[in-house]
Amino acid sequence: MNEGDNLRVRRLQEMMAQAGLDALICRLPENVLYLTDYWPIHGVSGAALRPQGKAILLVPVGEIDWTKPDWAEVVPFGWGLLGDDALYASYRKLLGKLGLSKAKVGIELGAEVVGASYRHAEPVVPAAPWQQMLAKVFPQAEWVDAVDLLQQAKLIKTAYDLGRMRVANEIAHVGIIAMLEQLTPKLTEAGASAVIEATIRANGPGYKGAKMVWAEAEVASGPHNTRLTSMLVPPTTRVIEEGDLVLVEMATVVDGYYSDLTYMAVAGEPNARQREVHNAVLAAQQAGAAQMKPGNPFSAADAVAREVLTAAGLGEYFIHGSGHGLGFRFHEATPSLAPGSSGLFEAGMVSSIEPGVYIPGFGGVRIEDNVAVGEDGPVFLSTPRQPW
Amino acid sequence: MNEGDNLRVRRLQEMMAQAGLDALICRLPENVLYLTDYWPIHGVSGAALRPQGKAILLVPVGEIDWTKPDWAEVVPFGWGLLGDDALYASYRKLLGKLGLSKAKVGIELGAEVVGASYRHAEPVVPAAPWQQMLAKVFPQAEWVDAVDLLQQAKLIKTAYDLGRMRVANEIAHVGIIAMLEQLTPKLTEAGASAVIEATIRANGPGYKGAKMVWAEAEVASGPHNTRLTSMLVPPTTRVIEEGDLVLVEMATVVDGYYSDLTYMAVAGEPNARQREVHNAVLAAQQAGAAQMKPGNPFSAADAVAREVLTAAGLGEYFIHGSGHGLGFRFHEATPSLAPGSSGLFEAGMVSSIEPGVYIPGFGGVRIEDNVAVGEDGPVFLSTPRQPW
């Protein structure tokens, strides 16, 4: 671990102390990651933290090789094999040793949208059985919802966090470049999605220490990206035609750190109108990003992007907000770059910046990068785009 | 819709009547699918069902094109665009029309493991805010946990359900065949995973009506598949070598219907010991599957598979159960094919059948197919394997 890597845990412990919490017990993959820098393979892991000391990571014994003992005390349990305790029997035994009777303990009650574990086929979330088990282990503890506190902590990224998000964006970029090189009028939307995802999946592991990598790329071409009301549509068998506008919406996750990018492309050469609209959206995006300085309101980034598109005669087609937080999940609630949004940028916040216009009979154009708020202004974590 | 397609909904309504439920309100993707045959793209959809009539599907307006109006009354709401209501404001308005005051309503409280939505980057699960919203809409309703009832309903698959699961398995098979053709000693584990996933992603949509398709393939080679305690490990940069045993664990999902397969391969020709162990595991698997007849105990399938491996001198290396339910999610709790498991097979149940042995210094061998219980015995939904 580099010096200062777990600054975020110390910061969280200060917030716990201020909130009078004796402990945090977490199950959501994004929060286990935050406390221990281990992204659960299966999602049955848990983590506990007290106001002092390292976190405790409860993890299936088969996942130990992927954990980071310098971040957390790793406590393995049997799971899924003959002779193991059932999951919650293991947890009861392990948590019982924490001695939290009469303690005030934060758990995750309110998080309805969550980051996935590596095993995205099977999300595991703490539900009623988890709360019932905890109540049996510590019948005198007071349970409070710690979702807001954890989201506040995750809102300010450390230099380490930003480095990991940059790696996720670099890996994502390799995938999009591979697809752009193969983008000829005969690739289907589904085929284009597959090229991006496979390039990331095959080449991500091993890149700058990345281990667990997957991506989801949704490719919408020609008439498909004029579905004005949809943020994301599954790719189809449609063959991409010469001159089609192609919109690629991507989630890339590397060891639990997310990138969220939208790329535009044209099969062949873009025509004059395509260039004009693309470059207007890009100008809006860059103007919005330029507002991401400490002390500026979130809404200013949206307003400035909206002004640029309005001046270009495209304001009416910009029907959504300009960006959202991300990092430990694909969407974090704060900052929200939208009209009427309250809040001020602080150094260490990260947002997508993604104005888009959806013009009937022409198509949709959205350009999305991931940008951190630096002390002196915006710092792109993804590769800024160029005008067409 | 073919005649009888939504037999499962009528069966569920009978179970609701027996349980005295006036309504079911569901948010988990697997249950929205079960009620409406629509697999949510984003996971913010919901479904309601009363003891008579079609289900009501609440869905973001941008997803309408993917829904099935013959299965459910489709009620769209705005989501994610400027001017929309927030998610729960939309839900309050829509659910308020159901008139469930003083009703007994089943909701999902106890489901900790869930099937993903198509957008696997971001699982959405009903948590405390959902329950609080429901309590506000119907302050006099009685809320009961309907997770068990829904799982009981899903346990018996209709002919329609089995057909969809067969399609998922056929698509999965195309992916594995593509990888086997490219399995030469220079492919990395991560590269092999990417070939399988990309083949499925590119070719799945359009196959027998499939629309939303993704796969997760985990490839463990040589020493990596001897990690005895692990059910699944992420693929690495390890280059697969001549003679390596290769274990492939796959989740494939097609419009919400899951396949769960494990394939074995060798780079080059298998040696005598590899053939011997592989064929013993295959014999155990086929003997276990042969027990999947109506009236037989779940535990018999496990016991017979275990006997075959014990007779082959491999019993001590078979350290997990022989199979689990699946279909509307990657793992369903019932049937459980394991020692001490209680319950009898009924026609329409589906289980994986997956004995495996993990021999130090040799490697792991597991063979997993998906098998339905037919009136007269087992019906393979996946392509049965051949001896080496």
mmCIF file with all atom_site columns, N, CA, C and O in Angstrom, chain A residues 239-265:
data_model
loop_
_atom_site.group_PDB
_atom_site.id
_atom_site.type_symbol
_atom_site.label_atom_id
_atom_site.label_alt_id
_atom_site.label_comp_id
_atom_site.label_asym_id
_atom_site.label_entity_id
_atom_site.label_seq_id
_atom_site.pdbx_PDB_ins_code
_atom_site.Cartn_x
_atom_site.Cartn_y
_atom_site.Cartn_z
_atom_site.occupancy
_atom_site.B_iso_or_equiv
_atom_site.pdbx_formal_charge
_atom_site.auth_seq_id
_atom_site.auth_comp_id
_atom_site.auth_asym_id
_atom_site.auth_atom_id
_atom_site.pdbx_PDB_model_num
ATOM 1   N N  . VAL A 1 239 ? -27.568 -4.029 -38.866 1.00 0.00 ? 239 VAL A N  1
ATOM 2   C CA . VAL A 1 239 ? -26.260 -3.816 -39.478 1.00 0.00 ? 239 VAL A CA 1
ATOM 3   C C  . VAL A 1 239 ? -26.024 -2.312 -39.592 1.00 0.00 ? 239 VAL A C  1
ATOM 4   O O  . VAL A 1 239 ? -26.876 -1.576 -40.079 1.00 0.00 ? 239 VAL A O  1
ATOM 5   N N  . ILE A 1 240 ? -24.865 -1.879 -39.088 1.00 0.00 ? 240 ILE A N  1
ATOM 6   C CA . ILE A 1 240 ? -24.535 -0.456 -39.125 1.00 0.00 ? 240 ILE A CA 1
ATOM 7   C C  . ILE A 1 240 ? -24.243 -0.064 -40.572 1.00 0.00 ? 240 ILE A C  1
ATOM 8   O O  . ILE A 1 240 ? -23.470 -0.730 -41.262 1.00 0.00 ? 240 ILE A O  1
ATOM 9   N N  . GLU A 1 241 ? -24.897 1.019  -41.024 1.00 0.00 ? 241 GLU A N  1
ATOM 10  C CA . GLU A 1 241 ? -24.768 1.421  -42.426 1.00 0.00 ? 241 GLU A CA 1
ATOM 11  C C  . GLU A 1 241 ? -23.843 2.625  -42.579 1.00 0.00 ? 241 GLU A C  1
ATOM 12  O O  . GLU A 1 241 ? -23.662 3.408  -41.648 1.00 0.00 ? 241 GLU A O  1
ATOM 13  N N  . GLU A 1 242 ? -23.297 2.748  -43.770 1.00 0.00 ? 242 GLU A N  1
ATOM 14  C CA . GLU A 1 242 ? -22.435 3.890  -44.111 1.00 0.00 ? 242 GLU A CA 1
ATOM 15  C C  . GLU A 1 242 ? -23.157 5.195  -43.749 1.00 0.00 ? 242 GLU A C  1
ATOM 16  O O  . GLU A 1 242 ? -24.316 5.392  -44.127 1.00 0.00 ? 242 GLU A O  1
ATOM 17  N N  . GLY A 1 243 ? -22.469 6.036  -42.996 1.00 0.00 ? 243 GLY A N  1
ATOM 18  C CA . GLY A 1 243 ? -23.040 7.336  -42.644 1.00 0.00 ? 243 GLY A CA 1
ATOM 19  C C  . GLY A 1 243 ? -23.870 7.350  -41.375 1.00 0.00 ? 243 GLY A C  1
ATOM 20  O O  . GLY A 1 243 ? -24.273 8.414  -40.904 1.00 0.00 ? 243 GLY A O  1
ATOM 21  N N  . ASP A 1 244 ? -24.140 6.175  -40.807 1.00 0.00 ? 244 ASP A N  1
ATOM 22  C CA . ASP A 1 244 ? -24.913 6.129  -39.554 1.00 0.00 ? 244 ASP A CA 1
ATOM 23  C C  . ASP A 1 244 ? -24.182 6.835  -38.415 1.00 0.00 ? 244 ASP A C  1
ATOM 24  O O  . ASP A 1 244 ? -22.981 6.640  -38.226 1.00 0.00 ? 244 ASP A O  1
ATOM 25  N N  . LEU A 1 245 ? -24.938 7.576  -37.642 1.00 0.00 ? 245 LEU A N  1
ATOM 26  C CA . LEU A 1 245 ? -24.440 8.003  -36.341 1.00 0.00 ? 245 LEU A CA 1
ATOM 27  C C  . LEU A 1 245 ? -24.503 6.808  -35.392 1.00 0.00 ? 245 LEU A C  1
ATOM 28  O O  . LEU A 1 245 ? -25.515 6.115  -35.335 1.00 0.00 ? 245 LEU A O  1
ATOM 29  N N  . VAL A 1 246 ? -23.445 6.592  -34.655 1.00 0.00 ? 246 VAL A N  1
ATOM 30  C CA . VAL A 1 246 ? -23.395 5.470  -33.709 1.00 0.00 ? 246 VAL A CA 1
ATOM 31  C C  . VAL A 1 246 ? -23.111 6.017  -32.315 1.00 0.00 ? 246 VAL A C  1
ATOM 32  O O  . VAL A 1 246 ? -22.152 6.766  -32.127 1.00 0.00 ? 246 VAL A O  1
ATOM 33  N N  . LEU A 1 247 ? -23.972 5.663  -31.369 1.00 0.00 ? 247 LEU A N  1
ATOM 34  C CA . LEU A 1 247 ? -23.813 6.093  -29.980 1.00 0.00 ? 247 LEU A CA 1
ATOM 35  C C  . LEU A 1 247 ? -23.432 4.876  -29.133 1.00 0.00 ? 247 LEU A C  1
ATOM 36  O O  . LEU A 1 247 ? -24.105 3.848  -29.190 1.00 0.00 ? 247 LEU A O  1
ATOM 37  N N  . VAL A 1 248 ? -22.346 4.990  -28.391 1.00 0.00 ? 248 VAL A N  1
ATOM 38  C CA . VAL A 1 248 ? -21.877 3.895  -27.536 1.00 0.00 ? 248 VAL A CA 1
ATOM 39  C C  . VAL A 1 248 ? -21.910 4.346  -26.078 1.00 0.00 ? 248 VAL A C  1
ATOM 40  O O  . VAL A 1 248 ? -21.231 5.306  -25.717 1.00 0.00 ? 248 VAL A O  1
ATOM 41  N N  . GLU A 1 249 ? -22.695 3.658  -25.295 1.00 0.00 ? 249 GLU A N  1
ATOM 42  C CA . GLU A 1 249 ? -22.788 3.939  -23.849 1.00 0.00 ? 249 GLU A CA 1
ATOM 43  C C  . GLU A 1 249 ? -22.087 2.800  -23.125 1.00 0.00 ? 249 GLU A C  1
ATOM 44  O O  . GLU A 1 249 ? -22.419 1.634  -23.336 1.00 0.00 ? 249 GLU A O  1
ATOM 45  N N  . MET A 1 250 ? -21.114 3.118  -22.281 1.00 0.00 ? 250 MET A N  1
ATOM 46  C CA . MET A 1 250 ? -20.249 2.084  -21.702 1.00 0.00 ? 250 MET A CA 1
ATOM 47  C C  . MET A 1 250 ? -20.146 2.157  -20.188 1.00 0.00 ? 250 MET A C  1
ATOM 48  O O  . MET A 1 250 ? -19.894 3.229  -19.642 1.00 0.00 ? 250 MET A O  1
ATOM 49  N N  . ALA A 1 251 ? -20.260 1.006  -19.550 1.00 0.00 ? 251 ALA A N  1
ATOM 50  C CA . ALA A 1 251 ? -19.853 0.855  -18.152 1.00 0.00 ? 251 ALA A CA 1
ATOM 51  C C  . ALA A 1 251 ? -18.618 -0.037 -18.144 1.00 0.00 ? 251 ALA A C  1
ATOM 52  O O  . ALA A 1 251 ? -18.642 -1.115 -18.725 1.00 0.00 ? 251 ALA A O  1
ATOM 53  N N  . THR A 1 252 ? -17.557 0.420  -17.518 1.00 0.00 ? 252 THR A N  1
ATOM 54  C CA . THR A 1 252 ? -16.353 -0.400 -17.368 1.00 0.00 ? 252 THR A CA 1
ATOM 55  C C  . THR A 1 252 ? -15.988 -0.405 -15.900 1.00 0.00 ? 252 THR A C  1
ATOM 56  O O  . THR A 1 252 ? -15.937 0.663  -15.272 1.00 0.00 ? 252 THR A O  1
ATOM 57  N N  . VAL A 1 253 ? -15.755 -1.584 -15.360 1.00 0.00 ? 253 VAL A N  1
ATOM 58  C CA . VAL A 1 253 ? -15.434 -1.660 -13.933 1.00 0.00 ? 253 VAL A CA 1
ATOM 59  C C  . VAL A 1 253 ? -14.159 -2.467 -13.748 1.00 0.00 ? 253 VAL A C  1
ATOM 60  O O  . VAL A 1 253 ? -13.990 -3.530 -14.339 1.00 0.00 ? 253 VAL A O  1
ATOM 61  N N  . VAL A 1 254 ? -13.252 -1.894 -12.972 1.00 0.00 ? 254 VAL A N  1
ATOM 62  C CA . VAL A 1 254 ? -11.934 -2.489 -12.726 1.00 0.00 ? 254 VAL A CA 1
ATOM 63  C C  . VAL A 1 254 ? -11.747 -2.571 -11.220 1.00 0.00 ? 254 VAL A C  1
ATOM 64  O O  . VAL A 1 254 ? -11.603 -1.541 -10.558 1.00 0.00 ? 254 VAL A O  1
ATOM 65  N N  . ASP A 1 255 ? -11.789 -3.795 -10.708 1.00 0.00 ? 255 ASP A N  1
ATOM 66  C CA . ASP A 1 255 ? -11.620 -3.999 -9.268  1.00 0.00 ? 255 ASP A CA 1
ATOM 67  C C  . ASP A 1 255 ? -12.567 -3.115 -8.458  1.00 0.00 ? 255 ASP A C  1
ATOM 68  O O  . ASP A 1 255 ? -12.222 -2.645 -7.363  1.00 0.00 ? 255 ASP A O  1
ATOM 69  N N  . GLY A 1 256 ? -13.742 -2.875 -8.992  1.00 0.00 ? 256 GLY A N  1
ATOM 70  C CA . GLY A 1 256 ? -14.781 -2.156 -8.270  1.00 0.00 ? 256 GLY A CA 1
ATOM 71  C C  . GLY A 1 256 ? -14.857 -0.666 -8.562  1.00 0.00 ? 256 GLY A C  1
ATOM 72  O O  . GLY A 1 256 ? -15.786 -0.005 -8.097  1.00 0.00 ? 256 GLY A O  1
ATOM 73  N N  . TYR A 1 257 ? -13.927 -0.126 -9.314  1.00 0.00 ? 257 TYR A N  1
ATOM 74  C CA . TYR A 1 257 ? -13.922 1.303  -9.653  1.00 0.00 ? 257 TYR A CA 1
ATOM 75  C C  . TYR A 1 257 ? -14.510 1.483  -11.050 1.00 0.00 ? 257 TYR A C  1
ATOM 76  O O  . TYR A 1 257 ? -14.054 0.857  -12.000 1.00 0.00 ? 257 TYR A O  1
ATOM 77  N N  . TYR A 1 258 ? -15.512 2.361  -11.144 1.00 0.00 ? 258 TYR A N  1
ATOM 78  C CA . TYR A 1 258 ? -16.294 2.475  -12.376 1.00 0.00 ? 258 TYR A CA 1
ATOM 79  C C  . TYR A 1 258 ? -15.864 3.630  -13.261 1.00 0.00 ? 258 TYR A C  1
ATOM 80  O O  . TYR A 1 258 ? -15.513 4.716  -12.785 1.00 0.00 ? 258 TYR A O  1
ATOM 81  N N  . SER A 1 259 ? -15.955 3.373  -14.552 1.00 0.00 ? 259 SER A N  1
ATOM 82  C CA . SER A 1 259 ? -15.925 4.406  -15.585 1.00 0.00 ? 259 SER A CA 1
ATOM 83  C C  . SER A 1 259 ? -17.284 4.411  -16.268 1.00 0.00 ? 259 SER A C  1
ATOM 84  O O  . SER A 1 259 ? -17.911 3.371  -16.437 1.00 0.00 ? 259 SER A O  1
ATOM 85  N N  . ASP A 1 260 ? -17.757 5.587  -16.670 1.00 0.00 ? 260 ASP A N  1
ATOM 86  C CA . ASP A 1 260 ? -19.034 5.720  -17.389 1.00 0.00 ? 260 ASP A CA 1
ATOM 87  C C  . ASP A 1 260 ? -18.798 6.679  -18.550 1.00 0.00 ? 260 ASP A C  1
ATOM 88  O O  . ASP A 1 260 ? -18.631 7.883  -18.333 1.00 0.00 ? 260 ASP A O  1
ATOM 89  N N  . LEU A 1 261 ? -18.760 6.138  -19.754 1.00 0.00 ? 261 LEU A N  1
ATOM 90  C CA . LEU A 1 261 ? -18.407 6.937  -20.929 1.00 0.00 ? 261 LEU A CA 1
ATOM 91  C C  . LEU A 1 261 ? -19.457 6.796  -22.017 1.00 0.00 ? 261 LEU A C  1
ATOM 92  O O  . LEU A 1 261 ? -20.075 5.744  -22.164 1.00 0.00 ? 261 LEU A O  1
ATOM 93  N N  . THR A 1 262 ? -19.660 7.860  -22.788 1.00 0.00 ? 262 THR A N  1
ATOM 94  C CA . THR A 1 262 ? -20.437 7.769  -24.014 1.00 0.00 ? 262 THR A CA 1
ATOM 95  C C  . THR A 1 262 ? -19.581 8.288  -25.161 1.00 0.00 ? 262 THR A C  1
ATOM 96  O O  . THR A 1 262 ? -19.039 9.400  -25.080 1.00 0.00 ? 262 THR A O  1
ATOM 97  N N  . TYR A 1 263 ? -19.448 7.468  -26.186 1.00 0.00 ? 263 TYR A N  1
ATOM 98  C CA . TYR A 1 263 ? -18.680 7.824  -27.375 1.00 0.00 ? 263 TYR A CA 1
ATOM 99  C C  . TYR A 1 263 ? -19.614 7.947  -28.565 1.00 0.00 ? 263 TYR A C  1
ATOM 100 O O  . TYR A 1 263 ? -20.597 7.219  -28.671 1.00 0.00 ? 263 TYR A O  1
ATOM 101 N N  . MET A 1 264 ? -19.236 8.837  -29.488 1.00 0.00 ? 264 MET A N  1
ATOM 102 C CA . MET A 1 264 ? -19.943 8.958  -30.761 1.00 0.00 ? 264 MET A CA 1
ATOM 103 C C  . MET A 1 264 ? -19.012 8.542  -31.885 1.00 0.00 ? 264 MET A C  1
ATOM 104 O O  . MET A 1 264 ? -17.802 8.770  -31.827 1.00 0.00 ? 264 MET A O  1
ATOM 105 N N  . ALA A 1 265 ? -19.611 7.942  -32.905 1.00 0.00 ? 265 ALA A N  1
ATOM 106 C CA . ALA A 1 265 ? -18.820 7.586  -34.091 1.00 0.00 ? 265 ALA A CA 1
ATOM 107 C C  . ALA A 1 265 ? -19.734 7.641  -35.302 1.00 0.00 ? 265 ALA A C  1
ATOM 108 O O  . ALA A 1 265 ? -20.969 7.676  -35.170 1.00 0.00 ? 265 ALA A O  1
#
